[in-house]
Coordinates of C-alpha atoms in Angstrom, one line a residue:
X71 CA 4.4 -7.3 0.9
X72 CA 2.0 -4.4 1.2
X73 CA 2.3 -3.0 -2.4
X74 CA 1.0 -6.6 -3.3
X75 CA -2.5 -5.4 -2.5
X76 CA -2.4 -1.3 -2.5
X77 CA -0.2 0.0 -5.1
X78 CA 0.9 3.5 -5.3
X79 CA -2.2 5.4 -6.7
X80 CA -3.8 8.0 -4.4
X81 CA -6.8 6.8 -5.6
X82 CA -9.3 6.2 -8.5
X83 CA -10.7 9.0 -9.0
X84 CA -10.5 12.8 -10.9
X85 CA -7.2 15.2 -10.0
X86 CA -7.2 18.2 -7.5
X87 CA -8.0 21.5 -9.3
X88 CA -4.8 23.6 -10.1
X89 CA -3.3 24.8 -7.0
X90 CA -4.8 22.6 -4.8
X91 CA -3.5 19.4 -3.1
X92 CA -3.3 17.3 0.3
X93 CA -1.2 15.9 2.6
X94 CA -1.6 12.9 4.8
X95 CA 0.2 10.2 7.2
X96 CA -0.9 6.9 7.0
X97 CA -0.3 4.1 9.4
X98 CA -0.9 0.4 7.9
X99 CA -0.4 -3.3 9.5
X100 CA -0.2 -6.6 7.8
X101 CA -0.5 -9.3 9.1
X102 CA 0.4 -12.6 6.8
X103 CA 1.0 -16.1 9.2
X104 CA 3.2 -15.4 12.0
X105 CA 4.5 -12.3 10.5
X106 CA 2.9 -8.6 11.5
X107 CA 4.7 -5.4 9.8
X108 CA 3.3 -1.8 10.5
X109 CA 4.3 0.5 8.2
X110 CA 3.9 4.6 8.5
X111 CA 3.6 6.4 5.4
X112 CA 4.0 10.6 4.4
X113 CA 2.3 11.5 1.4
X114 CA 1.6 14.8 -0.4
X115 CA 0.1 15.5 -4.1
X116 CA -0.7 19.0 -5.5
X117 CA -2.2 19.8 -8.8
X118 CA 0.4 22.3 -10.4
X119 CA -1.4 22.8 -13.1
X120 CA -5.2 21.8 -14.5
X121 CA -5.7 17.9 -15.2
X122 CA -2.2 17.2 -14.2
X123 CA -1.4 15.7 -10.5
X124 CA 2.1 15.5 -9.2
X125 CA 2.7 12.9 -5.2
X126 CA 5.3 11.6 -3.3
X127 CA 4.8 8.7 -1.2
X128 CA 8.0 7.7 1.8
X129 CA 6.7 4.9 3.7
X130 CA 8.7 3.9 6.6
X131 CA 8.6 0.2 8.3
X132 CA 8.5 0.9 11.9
X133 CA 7.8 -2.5 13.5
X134 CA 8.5 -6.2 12.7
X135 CA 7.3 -9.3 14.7
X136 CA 7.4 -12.7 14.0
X137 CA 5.9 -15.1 16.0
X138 CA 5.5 -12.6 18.6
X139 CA 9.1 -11.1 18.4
X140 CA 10.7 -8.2 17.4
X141 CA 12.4 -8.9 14.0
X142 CA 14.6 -6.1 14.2
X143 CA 13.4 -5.1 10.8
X144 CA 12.6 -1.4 10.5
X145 CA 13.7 1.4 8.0
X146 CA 12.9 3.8 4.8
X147 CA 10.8 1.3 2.1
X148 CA 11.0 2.4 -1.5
X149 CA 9.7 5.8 -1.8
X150 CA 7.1 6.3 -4.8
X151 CA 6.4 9.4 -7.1
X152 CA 3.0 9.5 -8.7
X153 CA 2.2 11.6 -11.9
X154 CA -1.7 11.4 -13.3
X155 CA -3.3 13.3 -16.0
X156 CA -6.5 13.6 -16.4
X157 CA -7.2 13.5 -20.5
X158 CA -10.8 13.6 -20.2
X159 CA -13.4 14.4 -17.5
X160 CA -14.0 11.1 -16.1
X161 CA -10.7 9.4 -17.3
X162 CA -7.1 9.6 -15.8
X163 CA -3.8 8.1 -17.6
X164 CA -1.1 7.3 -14.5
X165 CA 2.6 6.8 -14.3
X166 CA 4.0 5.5 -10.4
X167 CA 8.0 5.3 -10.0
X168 CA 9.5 3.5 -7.0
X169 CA 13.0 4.7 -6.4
X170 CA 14.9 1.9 -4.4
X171 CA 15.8 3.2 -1.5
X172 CA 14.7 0.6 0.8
X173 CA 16.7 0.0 3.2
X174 CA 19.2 -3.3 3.3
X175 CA 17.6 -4.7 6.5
X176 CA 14.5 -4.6 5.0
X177 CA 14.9 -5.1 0.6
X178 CA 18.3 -6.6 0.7
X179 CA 21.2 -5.2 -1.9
X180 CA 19.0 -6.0 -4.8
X181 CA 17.6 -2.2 -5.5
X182 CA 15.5 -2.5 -8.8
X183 CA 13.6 0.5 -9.7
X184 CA 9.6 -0.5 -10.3
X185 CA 7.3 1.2 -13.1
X186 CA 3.2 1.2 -12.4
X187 CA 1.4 2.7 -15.1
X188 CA -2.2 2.8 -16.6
X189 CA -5.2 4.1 -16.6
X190 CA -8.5 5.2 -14.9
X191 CA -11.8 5.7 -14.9
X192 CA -14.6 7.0 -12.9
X193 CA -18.3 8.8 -12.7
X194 CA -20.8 9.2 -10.8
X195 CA -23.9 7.6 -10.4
X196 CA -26.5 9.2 -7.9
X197 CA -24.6 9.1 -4.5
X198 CA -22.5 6.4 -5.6
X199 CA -18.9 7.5 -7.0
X200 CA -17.7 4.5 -9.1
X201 CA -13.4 3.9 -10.0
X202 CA -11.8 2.1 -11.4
X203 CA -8.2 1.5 -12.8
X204 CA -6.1 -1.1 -15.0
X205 CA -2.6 -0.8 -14.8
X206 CA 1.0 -3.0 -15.1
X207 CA 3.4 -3.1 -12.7
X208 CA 7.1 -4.1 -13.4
X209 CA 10.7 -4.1 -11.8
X210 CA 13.9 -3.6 -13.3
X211 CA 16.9 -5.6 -13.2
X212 CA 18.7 -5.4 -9.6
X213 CA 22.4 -6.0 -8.8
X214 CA 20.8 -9.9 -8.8
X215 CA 19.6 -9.6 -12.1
X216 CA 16.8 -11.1 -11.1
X217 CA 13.3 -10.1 -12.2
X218 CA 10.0 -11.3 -10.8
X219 CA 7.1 -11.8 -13.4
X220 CA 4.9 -8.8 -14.3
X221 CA 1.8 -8.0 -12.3
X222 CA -1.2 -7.1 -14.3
X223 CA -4.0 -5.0 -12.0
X224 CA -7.6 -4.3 -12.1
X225 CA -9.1 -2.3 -9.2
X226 CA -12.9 -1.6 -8.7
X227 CA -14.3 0.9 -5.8
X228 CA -17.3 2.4 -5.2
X229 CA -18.1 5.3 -2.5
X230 CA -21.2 6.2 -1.1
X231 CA -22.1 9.6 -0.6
X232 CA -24.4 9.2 2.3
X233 CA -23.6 12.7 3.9
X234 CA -21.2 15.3 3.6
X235 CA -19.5 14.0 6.8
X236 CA -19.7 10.6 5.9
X237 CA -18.5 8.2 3.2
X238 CA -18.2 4.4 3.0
X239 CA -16.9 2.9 0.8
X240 CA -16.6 -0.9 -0.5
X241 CA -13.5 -2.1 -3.3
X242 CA -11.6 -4.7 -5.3
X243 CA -8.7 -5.1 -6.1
X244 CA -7.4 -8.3 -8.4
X245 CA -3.7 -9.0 -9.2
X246 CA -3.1 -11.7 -12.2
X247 CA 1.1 -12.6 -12.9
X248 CA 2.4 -12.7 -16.0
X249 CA 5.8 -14.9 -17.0
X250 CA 8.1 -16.3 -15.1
X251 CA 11.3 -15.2 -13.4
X252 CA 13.8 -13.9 -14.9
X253 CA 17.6 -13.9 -13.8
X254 CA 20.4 -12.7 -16.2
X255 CA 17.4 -12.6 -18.7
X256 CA 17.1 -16.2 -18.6
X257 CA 13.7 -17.8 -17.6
X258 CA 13.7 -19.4 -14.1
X259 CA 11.0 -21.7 -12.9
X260 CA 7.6 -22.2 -13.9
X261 CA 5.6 -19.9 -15.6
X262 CA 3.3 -17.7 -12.8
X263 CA 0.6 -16.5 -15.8
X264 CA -2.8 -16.8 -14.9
X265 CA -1.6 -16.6 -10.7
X266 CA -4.6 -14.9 -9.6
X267 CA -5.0 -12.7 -6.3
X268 CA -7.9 -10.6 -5.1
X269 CA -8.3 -8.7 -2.2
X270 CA -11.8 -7.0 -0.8
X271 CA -12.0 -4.3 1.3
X272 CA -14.2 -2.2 2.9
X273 CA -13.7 1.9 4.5
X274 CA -14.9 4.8 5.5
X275 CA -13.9 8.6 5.1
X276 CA -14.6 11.3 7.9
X277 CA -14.5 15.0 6.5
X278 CA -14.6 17.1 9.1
X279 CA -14.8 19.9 7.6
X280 CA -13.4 20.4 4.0
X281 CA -9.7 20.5 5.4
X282 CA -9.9 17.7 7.4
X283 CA -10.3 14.0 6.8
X284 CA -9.9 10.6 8.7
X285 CA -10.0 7.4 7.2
X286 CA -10.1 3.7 8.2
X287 CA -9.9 0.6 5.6
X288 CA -9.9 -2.8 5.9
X289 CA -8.6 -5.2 3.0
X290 CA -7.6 -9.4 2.9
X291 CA -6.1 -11.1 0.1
X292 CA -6.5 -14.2 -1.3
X293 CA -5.2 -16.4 -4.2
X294 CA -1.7 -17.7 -5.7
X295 CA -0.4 -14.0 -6.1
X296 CA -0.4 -13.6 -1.8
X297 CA 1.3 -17.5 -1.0
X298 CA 5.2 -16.1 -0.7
X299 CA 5.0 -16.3 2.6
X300 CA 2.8 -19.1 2.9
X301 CA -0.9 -19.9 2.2
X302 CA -1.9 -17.7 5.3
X303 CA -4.7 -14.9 4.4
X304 CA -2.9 -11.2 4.6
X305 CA -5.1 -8.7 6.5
X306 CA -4.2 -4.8 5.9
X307 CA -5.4 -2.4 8.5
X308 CA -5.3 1.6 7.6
X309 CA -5.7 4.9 9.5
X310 CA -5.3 8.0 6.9
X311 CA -5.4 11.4 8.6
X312 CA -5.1 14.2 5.9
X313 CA -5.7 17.7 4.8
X314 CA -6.9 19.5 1.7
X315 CA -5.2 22.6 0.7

């Protein structure tokens, strides 16, 4: 449910210089109808070389409730690795691999491997610092053989410099499906091109100094691409804590 709205990319905007990087844990709830999830997430990326970025992303589920009860759902969600290269100075081409190794209370027996790639651009204009991206996101066949339509992306953000403390920041992000379902490569269903979703949000980064960061975002979703669990808004809430090194 959360990778509906917020894929994998760190972010929109130009890589670390060589031999730099960051770290950060992330704590994120959804709530979608009667269901609330709150997922913790460890990330890293370090710039081994110039203009090319190297992440890893393990998110862990570590509470479910419906209708006010623990689900008993909890457990490793797929982890991601993130490449990016940045082929000019204001434009980034970027490759995201989730490995299934969600676990089976959680994702089921299905384990597809999913494949978000693209690209990005970004520049500055005055204090505001404008990215973008359009990527494609897809999923293998699992041990269902099942395949759910591709997911087409286009995400818009723009941060204000205000000080060098402080740093709102306001965002888009629009989903559209293409195809149907697939199972045993055989088309299932209706077709879902042209199911639309889009999903504001609004944040703010804290650098406390230029190791330290703290981040708060808040993000809803609506449109045909956020109904699977009913016609209920989803609401994202995110703490970041991080470090530059």
């Amino acid at each position: 449910m959360a990778a509906t709205a917020s894929f994998a990319t760190w972010d929109y905007f130009p890589v670390k210089e060589a031999g730099h990087g960051q770290a950060q844990i992330s704590e994120q709830v959804l709530m979608h109808g009667n269901r609330s999830v709150d997922v913790v997430a460890l990330g890293a990326r370090f710039s081994f070389i110039q203009n090319f970025e190297a992440g890893l992303v393990v998110p862990v589920t570590a509470l479910t409730y419906i209708d006010g009860k623990n689900a008993e759902q909890s457990g490793l969600n797929n982890i991601s690795l993130m490449l990016r290269y940045q082929f000019m100075p204001i434009m980034n081409a970027f490759l995201d691999v989730e490995f299934p190794t969600c676990s089976k209370d959680l994702c089921g027996d299905d384990k597809p491997f999913g494949f978000h790639f693209g690209v990005q651009f970004s520049q500055k204009f005055g204090i505001v610092d404008f990215g973008s991206e359009l990527g494609l996101k897809l999923e293998t066949k699992g041990k269902d053989k099942t395949t759910p339509p591709w997911d087409l992306n286009l995400g818009l953000e723009a941060d204000f410099l205000v000080s060098d403390m402080l740093t709102p920041y306001v965002g888009f992000d629009f989903n559209m499906l293409l195809g149907k379902t697939t199972r045993d490569g055989k088309n299932e269903g209706e077709s879902r091109t042209g199911d639309l979703g889009i999903a504001p949000y609004v944040g703010l980064n804290i650098d406390f100094n230029p190791m330290l960061y703290l981040g708060f975002e808040f993000r809803f979703g609506v449109g045909e691409d956020y109904d699977d669990y009913g016609k209920d808004t989803p609401i994202w809430l995110t703490v970041n804590f991080g470090v530059n090194f």
